[in-house]
GROMACS .gro file of C-alpha atoms in nm:
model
  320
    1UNK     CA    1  -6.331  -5.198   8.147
    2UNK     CA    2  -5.985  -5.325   8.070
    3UNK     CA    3  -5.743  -5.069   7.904
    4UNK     CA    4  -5.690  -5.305   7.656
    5UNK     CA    5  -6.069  -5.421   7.546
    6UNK     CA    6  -6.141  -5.015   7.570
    7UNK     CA    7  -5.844  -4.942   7.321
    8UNK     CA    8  -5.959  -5.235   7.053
    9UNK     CA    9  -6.296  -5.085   7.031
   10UNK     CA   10  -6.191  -4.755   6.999
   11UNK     CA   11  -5.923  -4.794   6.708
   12UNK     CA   12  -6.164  -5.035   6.540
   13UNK     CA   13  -6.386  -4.738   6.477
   14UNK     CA   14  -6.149  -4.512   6.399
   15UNK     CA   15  -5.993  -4.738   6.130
   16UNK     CA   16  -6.365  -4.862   6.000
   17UNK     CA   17  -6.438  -4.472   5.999
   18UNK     CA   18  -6.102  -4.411   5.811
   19UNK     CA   19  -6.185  -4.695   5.525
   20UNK     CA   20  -6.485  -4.551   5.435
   21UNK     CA   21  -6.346  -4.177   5.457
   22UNK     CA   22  -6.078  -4.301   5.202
   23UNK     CA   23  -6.355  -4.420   4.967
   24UNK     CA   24  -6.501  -4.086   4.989
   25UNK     CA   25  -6.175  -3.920   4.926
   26UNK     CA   26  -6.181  -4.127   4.588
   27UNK     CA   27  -6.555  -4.013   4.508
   28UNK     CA   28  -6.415  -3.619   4.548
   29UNK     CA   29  -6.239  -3.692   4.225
   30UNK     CA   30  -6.480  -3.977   4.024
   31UNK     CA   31  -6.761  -3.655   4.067
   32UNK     CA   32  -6.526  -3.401   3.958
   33UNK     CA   33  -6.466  -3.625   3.638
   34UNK     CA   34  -6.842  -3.582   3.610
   35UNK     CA   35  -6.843  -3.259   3.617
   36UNK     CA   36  -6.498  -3.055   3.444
   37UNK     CA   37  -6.502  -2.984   3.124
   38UNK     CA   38  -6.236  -3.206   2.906
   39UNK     CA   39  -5.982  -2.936   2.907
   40UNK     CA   40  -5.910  -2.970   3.256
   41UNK     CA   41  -5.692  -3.286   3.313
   42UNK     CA   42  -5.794  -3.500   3.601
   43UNK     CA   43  -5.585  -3.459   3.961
   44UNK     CA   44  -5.461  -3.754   4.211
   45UNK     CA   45  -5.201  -3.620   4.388
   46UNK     CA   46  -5.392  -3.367   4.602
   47UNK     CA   47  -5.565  -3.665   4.778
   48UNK     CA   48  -5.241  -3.804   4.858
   49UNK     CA   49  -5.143  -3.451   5.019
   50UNK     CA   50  -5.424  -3.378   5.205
   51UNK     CA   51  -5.427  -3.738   5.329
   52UNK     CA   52  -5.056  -3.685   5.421
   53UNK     CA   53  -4.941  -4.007   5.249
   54UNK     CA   54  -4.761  -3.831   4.969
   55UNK     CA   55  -4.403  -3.899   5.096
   56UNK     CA   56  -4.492  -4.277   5.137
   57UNK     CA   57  -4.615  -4.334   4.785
   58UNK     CA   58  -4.329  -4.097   4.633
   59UNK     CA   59  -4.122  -4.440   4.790
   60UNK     CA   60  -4.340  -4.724   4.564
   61UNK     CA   61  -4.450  -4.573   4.291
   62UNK     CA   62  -4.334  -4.273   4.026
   63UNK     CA   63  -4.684  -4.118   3.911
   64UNK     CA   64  -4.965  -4.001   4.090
   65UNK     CA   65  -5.172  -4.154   3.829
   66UNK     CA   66  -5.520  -4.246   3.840
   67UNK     CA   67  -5.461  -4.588   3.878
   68UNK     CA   68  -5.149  -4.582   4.121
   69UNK     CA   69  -5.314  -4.351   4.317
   70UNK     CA   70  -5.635  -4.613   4.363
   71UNK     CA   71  -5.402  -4.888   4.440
   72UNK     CA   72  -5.217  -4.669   4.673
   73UNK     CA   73  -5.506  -4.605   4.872
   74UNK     CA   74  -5.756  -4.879   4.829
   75UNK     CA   75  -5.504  -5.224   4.815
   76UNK     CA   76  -5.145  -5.185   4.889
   77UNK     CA   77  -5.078  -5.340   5.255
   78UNK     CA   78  -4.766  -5.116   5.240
   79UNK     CA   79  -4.995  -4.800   5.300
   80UNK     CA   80  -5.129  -4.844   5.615
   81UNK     CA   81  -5.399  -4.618   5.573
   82UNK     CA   82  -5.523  -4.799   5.282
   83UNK     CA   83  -5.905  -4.923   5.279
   84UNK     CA   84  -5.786  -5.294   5.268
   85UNK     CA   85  -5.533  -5.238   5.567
   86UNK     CA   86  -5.767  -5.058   5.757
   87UNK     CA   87  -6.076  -5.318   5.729
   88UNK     CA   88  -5.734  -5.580   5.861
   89UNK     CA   89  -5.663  -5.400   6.155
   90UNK     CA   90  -6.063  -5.320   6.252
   91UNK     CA   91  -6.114  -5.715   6.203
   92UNK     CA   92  -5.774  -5.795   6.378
   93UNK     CA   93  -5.889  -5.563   6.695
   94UNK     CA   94  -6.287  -5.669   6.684
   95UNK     CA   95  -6.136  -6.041   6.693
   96UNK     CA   96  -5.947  -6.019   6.987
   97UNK     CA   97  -6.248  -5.844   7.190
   98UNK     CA   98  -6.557  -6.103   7.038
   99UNK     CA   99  -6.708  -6.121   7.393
  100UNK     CA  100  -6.745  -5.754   7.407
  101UNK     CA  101  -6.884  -5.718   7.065
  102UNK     CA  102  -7.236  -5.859   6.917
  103UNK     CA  103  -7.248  -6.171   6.701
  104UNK     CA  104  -7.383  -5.960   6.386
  105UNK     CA  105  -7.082  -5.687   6.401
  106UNK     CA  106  -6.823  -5.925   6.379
  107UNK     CA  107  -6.991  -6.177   6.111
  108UNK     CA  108  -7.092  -5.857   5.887
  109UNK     CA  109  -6.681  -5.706   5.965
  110UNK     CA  110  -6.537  -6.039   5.875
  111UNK     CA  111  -6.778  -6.077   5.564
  112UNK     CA  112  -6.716  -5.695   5.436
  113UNK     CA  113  -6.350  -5.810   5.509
  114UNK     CA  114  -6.283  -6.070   5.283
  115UNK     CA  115  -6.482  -5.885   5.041
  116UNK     CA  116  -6.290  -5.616   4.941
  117UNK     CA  117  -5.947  -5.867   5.037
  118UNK     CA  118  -6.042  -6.112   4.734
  119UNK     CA  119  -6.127  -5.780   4.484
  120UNK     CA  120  -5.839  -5.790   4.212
  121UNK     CA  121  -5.736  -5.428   4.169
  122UNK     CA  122  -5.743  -5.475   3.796
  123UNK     CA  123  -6.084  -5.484   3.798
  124UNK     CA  124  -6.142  -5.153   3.910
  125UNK     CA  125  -5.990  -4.956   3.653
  126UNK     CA  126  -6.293  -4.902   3.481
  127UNK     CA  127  -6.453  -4.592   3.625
  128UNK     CA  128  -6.857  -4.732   3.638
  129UNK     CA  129  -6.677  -5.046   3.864
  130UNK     CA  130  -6.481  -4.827   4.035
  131UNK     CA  131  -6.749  -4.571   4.173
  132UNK     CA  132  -6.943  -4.888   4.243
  133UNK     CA  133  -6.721  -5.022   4.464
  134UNK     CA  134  -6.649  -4.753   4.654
  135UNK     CA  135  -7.026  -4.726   4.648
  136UNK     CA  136  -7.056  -5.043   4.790
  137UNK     CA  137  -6.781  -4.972   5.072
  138UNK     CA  138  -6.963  -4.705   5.203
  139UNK     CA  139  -7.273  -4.875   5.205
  140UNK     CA  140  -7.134  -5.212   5.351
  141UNK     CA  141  -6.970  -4.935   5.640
  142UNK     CA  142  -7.290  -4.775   5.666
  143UNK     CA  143  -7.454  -5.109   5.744
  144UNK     CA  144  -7.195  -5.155   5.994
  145UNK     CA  145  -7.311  -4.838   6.219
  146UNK     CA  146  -7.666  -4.938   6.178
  147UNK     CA  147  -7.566  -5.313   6.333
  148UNK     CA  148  -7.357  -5.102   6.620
  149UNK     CA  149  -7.685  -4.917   6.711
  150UNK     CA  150  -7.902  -5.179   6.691
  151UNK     CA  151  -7.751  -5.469   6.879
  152UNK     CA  152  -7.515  -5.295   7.115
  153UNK     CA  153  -7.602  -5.169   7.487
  154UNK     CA  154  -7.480  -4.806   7.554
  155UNK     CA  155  -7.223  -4.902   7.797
  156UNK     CA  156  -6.863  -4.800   7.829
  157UNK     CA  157  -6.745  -5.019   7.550
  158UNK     CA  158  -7.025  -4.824   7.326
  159UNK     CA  159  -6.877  -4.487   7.439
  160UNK     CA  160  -6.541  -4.572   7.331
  161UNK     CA  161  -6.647  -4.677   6.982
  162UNK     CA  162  -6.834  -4.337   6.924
  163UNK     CA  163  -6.510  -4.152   7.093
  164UNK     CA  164  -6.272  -4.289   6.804
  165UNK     CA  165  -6.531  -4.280   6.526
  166UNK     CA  166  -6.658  -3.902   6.574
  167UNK     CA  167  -6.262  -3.828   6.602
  168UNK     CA  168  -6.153  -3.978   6.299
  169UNK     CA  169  -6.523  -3.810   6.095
  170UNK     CA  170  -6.393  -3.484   6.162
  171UNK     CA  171  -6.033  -3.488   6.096
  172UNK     CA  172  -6.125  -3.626   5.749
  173UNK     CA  173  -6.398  -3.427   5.709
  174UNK     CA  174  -6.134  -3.102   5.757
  175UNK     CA  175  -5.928  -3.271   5.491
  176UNK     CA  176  -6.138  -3.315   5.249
  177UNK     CA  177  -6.189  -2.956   5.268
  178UNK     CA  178  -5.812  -2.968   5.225
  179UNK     CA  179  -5.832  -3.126   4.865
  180UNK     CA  180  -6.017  -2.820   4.760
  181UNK     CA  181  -5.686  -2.630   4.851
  182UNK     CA  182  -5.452  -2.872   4.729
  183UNK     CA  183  -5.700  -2.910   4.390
  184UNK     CA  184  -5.487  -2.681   4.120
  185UNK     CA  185  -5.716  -2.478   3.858
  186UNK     CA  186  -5.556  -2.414   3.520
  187UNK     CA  187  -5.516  -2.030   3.537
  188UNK     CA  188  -5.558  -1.841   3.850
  189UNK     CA  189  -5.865  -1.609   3.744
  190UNK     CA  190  -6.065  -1.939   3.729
  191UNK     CA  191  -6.081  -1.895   4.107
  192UNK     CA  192  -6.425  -1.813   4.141
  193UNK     CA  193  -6.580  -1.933   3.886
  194UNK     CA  194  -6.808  -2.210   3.737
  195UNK     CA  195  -6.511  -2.450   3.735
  196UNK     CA  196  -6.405  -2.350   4.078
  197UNK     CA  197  -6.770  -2.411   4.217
  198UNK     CA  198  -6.804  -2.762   4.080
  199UNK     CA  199  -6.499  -2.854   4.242
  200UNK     CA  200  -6.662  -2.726   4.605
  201UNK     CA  201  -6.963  -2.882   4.470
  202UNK     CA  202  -6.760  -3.200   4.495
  203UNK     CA  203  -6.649  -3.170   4.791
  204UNK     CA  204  -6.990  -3.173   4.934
  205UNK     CA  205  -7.067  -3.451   4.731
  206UNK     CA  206  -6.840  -3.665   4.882
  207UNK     CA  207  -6.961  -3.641   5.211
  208UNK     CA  208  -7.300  -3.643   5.114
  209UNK     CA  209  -7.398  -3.328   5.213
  210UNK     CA  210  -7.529  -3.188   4.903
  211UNK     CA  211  -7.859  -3.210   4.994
  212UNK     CA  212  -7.881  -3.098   5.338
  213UNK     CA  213  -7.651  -2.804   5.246
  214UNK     CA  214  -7.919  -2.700   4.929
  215UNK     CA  215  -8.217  -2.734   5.231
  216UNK     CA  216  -8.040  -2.485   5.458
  217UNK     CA  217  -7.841  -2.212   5.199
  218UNK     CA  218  -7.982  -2.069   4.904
  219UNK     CA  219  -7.655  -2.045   4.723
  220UNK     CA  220  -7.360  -2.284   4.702
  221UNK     CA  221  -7.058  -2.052   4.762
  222UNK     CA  222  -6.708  -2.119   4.919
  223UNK     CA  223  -6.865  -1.933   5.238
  224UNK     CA  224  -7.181  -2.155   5.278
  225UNK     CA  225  -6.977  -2.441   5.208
  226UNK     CA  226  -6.707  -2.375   5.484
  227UNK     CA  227  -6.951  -2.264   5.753
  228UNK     CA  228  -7.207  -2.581   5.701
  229UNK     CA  229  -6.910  -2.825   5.714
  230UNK     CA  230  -6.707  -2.684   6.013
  231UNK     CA  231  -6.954  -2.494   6.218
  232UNK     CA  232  -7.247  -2.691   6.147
  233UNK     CA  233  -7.363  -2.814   6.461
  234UNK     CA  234  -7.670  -3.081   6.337
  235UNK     CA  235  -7.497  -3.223   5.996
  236UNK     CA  236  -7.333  -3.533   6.125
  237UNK     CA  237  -7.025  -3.517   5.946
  238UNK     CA  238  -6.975  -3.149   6.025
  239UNK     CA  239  -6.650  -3.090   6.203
  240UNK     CA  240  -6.889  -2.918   6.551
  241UNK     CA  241  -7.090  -3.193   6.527
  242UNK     CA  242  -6.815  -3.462   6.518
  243UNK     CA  243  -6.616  -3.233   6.826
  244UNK     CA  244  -6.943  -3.234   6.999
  245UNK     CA  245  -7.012  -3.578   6.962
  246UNK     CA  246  -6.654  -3.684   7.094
  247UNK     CA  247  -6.673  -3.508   7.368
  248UNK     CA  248  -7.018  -3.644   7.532
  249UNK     CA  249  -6.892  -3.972   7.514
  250UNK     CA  250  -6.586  -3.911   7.657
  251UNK     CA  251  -6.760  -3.741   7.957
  252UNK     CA  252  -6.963  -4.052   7.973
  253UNK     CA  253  -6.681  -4.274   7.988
  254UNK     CA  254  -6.572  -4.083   8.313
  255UNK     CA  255  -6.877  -4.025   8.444
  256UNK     CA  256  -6.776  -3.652   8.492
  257UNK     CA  257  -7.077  -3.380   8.456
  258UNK     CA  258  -6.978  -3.203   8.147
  259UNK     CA  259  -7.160  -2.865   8.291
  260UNK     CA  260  -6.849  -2.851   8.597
  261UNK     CA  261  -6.553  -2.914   8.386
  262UNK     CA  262  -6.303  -3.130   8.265
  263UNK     CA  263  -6.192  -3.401   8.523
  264UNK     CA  264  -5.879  -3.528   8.295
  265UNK     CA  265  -5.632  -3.410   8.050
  266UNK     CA  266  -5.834  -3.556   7.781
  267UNK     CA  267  -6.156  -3.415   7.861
  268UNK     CA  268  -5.972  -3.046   7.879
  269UNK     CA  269  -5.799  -3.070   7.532
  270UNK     CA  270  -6.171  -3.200   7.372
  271UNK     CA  271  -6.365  -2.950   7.534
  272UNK     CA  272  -6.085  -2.674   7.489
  273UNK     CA  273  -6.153  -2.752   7.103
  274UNK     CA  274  -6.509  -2.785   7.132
  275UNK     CA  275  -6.515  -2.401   7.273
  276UNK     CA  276  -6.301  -2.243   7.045
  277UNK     CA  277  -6.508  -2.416   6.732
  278UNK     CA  278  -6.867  -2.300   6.867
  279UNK     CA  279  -6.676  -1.955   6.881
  280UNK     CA  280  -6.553  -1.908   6.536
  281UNK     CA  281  -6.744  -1.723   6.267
  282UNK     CA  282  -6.676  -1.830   5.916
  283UNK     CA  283  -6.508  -1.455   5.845
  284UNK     CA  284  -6.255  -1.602   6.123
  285UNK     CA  285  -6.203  -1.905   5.903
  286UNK     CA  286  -6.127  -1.715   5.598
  287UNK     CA  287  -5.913  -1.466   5.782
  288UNK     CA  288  -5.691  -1.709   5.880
  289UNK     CA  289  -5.667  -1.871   5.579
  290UNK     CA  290  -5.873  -2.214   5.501
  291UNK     CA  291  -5.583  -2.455   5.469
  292UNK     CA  292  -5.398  -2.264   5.776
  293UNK     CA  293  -5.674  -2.343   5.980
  294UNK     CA  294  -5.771  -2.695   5.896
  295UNK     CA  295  -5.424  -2.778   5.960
  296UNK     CA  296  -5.422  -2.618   6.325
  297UNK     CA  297  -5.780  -2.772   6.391
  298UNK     CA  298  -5.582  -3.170   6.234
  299UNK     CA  299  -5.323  -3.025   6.489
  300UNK     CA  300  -5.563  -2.971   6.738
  301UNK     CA  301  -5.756  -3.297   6.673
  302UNK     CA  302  -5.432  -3.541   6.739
  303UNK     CA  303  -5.318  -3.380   7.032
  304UNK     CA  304  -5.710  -3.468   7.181
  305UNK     CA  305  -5.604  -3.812   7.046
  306UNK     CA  306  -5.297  -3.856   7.209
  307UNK     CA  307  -5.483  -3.747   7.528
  308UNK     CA  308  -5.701  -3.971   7.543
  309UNK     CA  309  -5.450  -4.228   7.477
  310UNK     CA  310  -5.249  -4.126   7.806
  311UNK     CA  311  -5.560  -4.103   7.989
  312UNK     CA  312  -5.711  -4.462   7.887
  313UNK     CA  313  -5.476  -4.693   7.678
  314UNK     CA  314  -5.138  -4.619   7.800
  315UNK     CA  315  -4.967  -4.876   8.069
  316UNK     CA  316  -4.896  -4.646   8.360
  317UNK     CA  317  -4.583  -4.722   8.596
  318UNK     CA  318  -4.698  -4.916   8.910
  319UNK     CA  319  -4.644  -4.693   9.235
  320UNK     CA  320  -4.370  -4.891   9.490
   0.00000   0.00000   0.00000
């Protein structure tokens, strides 16, 4: 497969993955809202930290208010992490590979697309329409995967699309744990309590993990929490999981026998990462401190990324 083709279908998923993690990251604080008691104002501005786009909207726009913050992150084309820019680039790099790519994918991308394009902004600042659309860009993403698995052969190109997707899953997965840290209570000895719970709570509704989590713990506590959505190794937007994941397809791509070691600088840093997870207890976690580690494992994470860039994407010097 061409360098080129292989690099289009791999930052298409990551960017599809990162539209609908943003509309997650939105749902952390619409359930939160549902949940606080009125004395306890609503927060913005730890999704923009834990997203690391604080110091570009600090450049457009004064407030991290409610509705800044949405625009920010949902339809400015100056943020290019925002949903709208995201779903550009994914249809930008699934139009220039169409031969590689099934009919369905790229009529459902270029539908979703336009979608969420021709949405005026101002009618999303009422908060049923708002959780709705998110809603409905999760869904329309979720439809998307289903399409993938359906209607695409498990080739090379197939590899590369579940390389960039599980990558992107669990670095956002780690930051959403990171809005819990960035999330301020009103008084410190709040830490701990009811208020401090529903706020975890959140966080596990957002990546829809509620559920599952209730099934497997008895009690929802800051412990549970941490170990089911980093150590987890069936939930499949559990950080293990996503490492896992990652990791078998890129061993697929080279056709190297994961069981004898890494054949490439890419396949080391992945499987390096992949070790160390399976071999960290929660008390580890906590030791370290929570945010400390996420950001060593988002660390971690682009370094993988950037290997597998040299490895695959990256025009190598021609040998005289």
């Amino acid at each position: 497969m061409l360098s080129r083709v292989a690099n289009s279908v791999y930052w298409m998923h990551r960017y599809i993955e990162r539209a609908e993690n943003y509309a997650r990251f939105m749902s952390v604080n619409f359930n939160l809202a549902l949940d606080l008691p009125p004395n306890v104002d609503q927060q913005w501005e730890p999704l923009l930290i834990a997203t690391a786009d604080i110091d570009l909207f600090r450049e457009h726009y004064k407030q991290p208010t409610r509705e800044n913050v949405i625009q920010f992150m949902t339809f400015d084309k100056r943020n290019p992490n925002s949903i709208v820019a995201c779903l550009s680039y994914a249809r930008e790099n699934a139009r220039t590979i169409r031969e590689i790519i099934s009919k369905e994918m790229w009529e459902h991308l270029n539908q979703f697309y336009l979608m969420v394009r021709d949405t005026s902004p101002k009618q999303q600042w009422e908060e049923v329409q708002t959780q709705h659309f998110f809603t409905e860009i999760r869904n329309s993403i979720q439809l998307f995967y289903g399409i993938i698995d359906a209607t695409i052969t498990r080739n090379e190109a197939w590899h590369f699309g579940r390389l960039g997707r599980f990558l992107e899953r669990a670095d956002k997965t780690s930051r959403f744990l990171d809005v819990k840290y960035f999330t301020l209570l009103p008084e410190v000895e709040l830490v701990g309590s009811t208020i401090d719970l529903m706020i975890w709570s959140a966080v596990l509704k957002s990546v829809s993990a509620y559920n599952m989590h209730r099934q497997q713990y008895r009690a929802l506590t800051p412990s549970s929490i941490v170990e089911f959505l980093i150590l987890d190794k069936m939930f499949p937007r559990a950080v293990a999981h996503c490492i896992r994941q990652a990791e078998l397809s890129l061993y697929e791509i080279s056709g190297n026998n994961i069981t004898g070691g890494f054949g490439n600088s890419a396949e080391r840093a992945l499987s390096k990462l992949r070790t160390e997870i399976e071999f960290t207890e929660t008390a580890d976690i906590f030791k370290a401190g929570l945010h400390q580690y996420l950001d060593n494992f988002q660390t971690r994470t682009n370094e993988a990324a950037v290997a597998v860039f040299e490895t695959y994407f990256d025009l190598k010097p021609i040998e005289v």
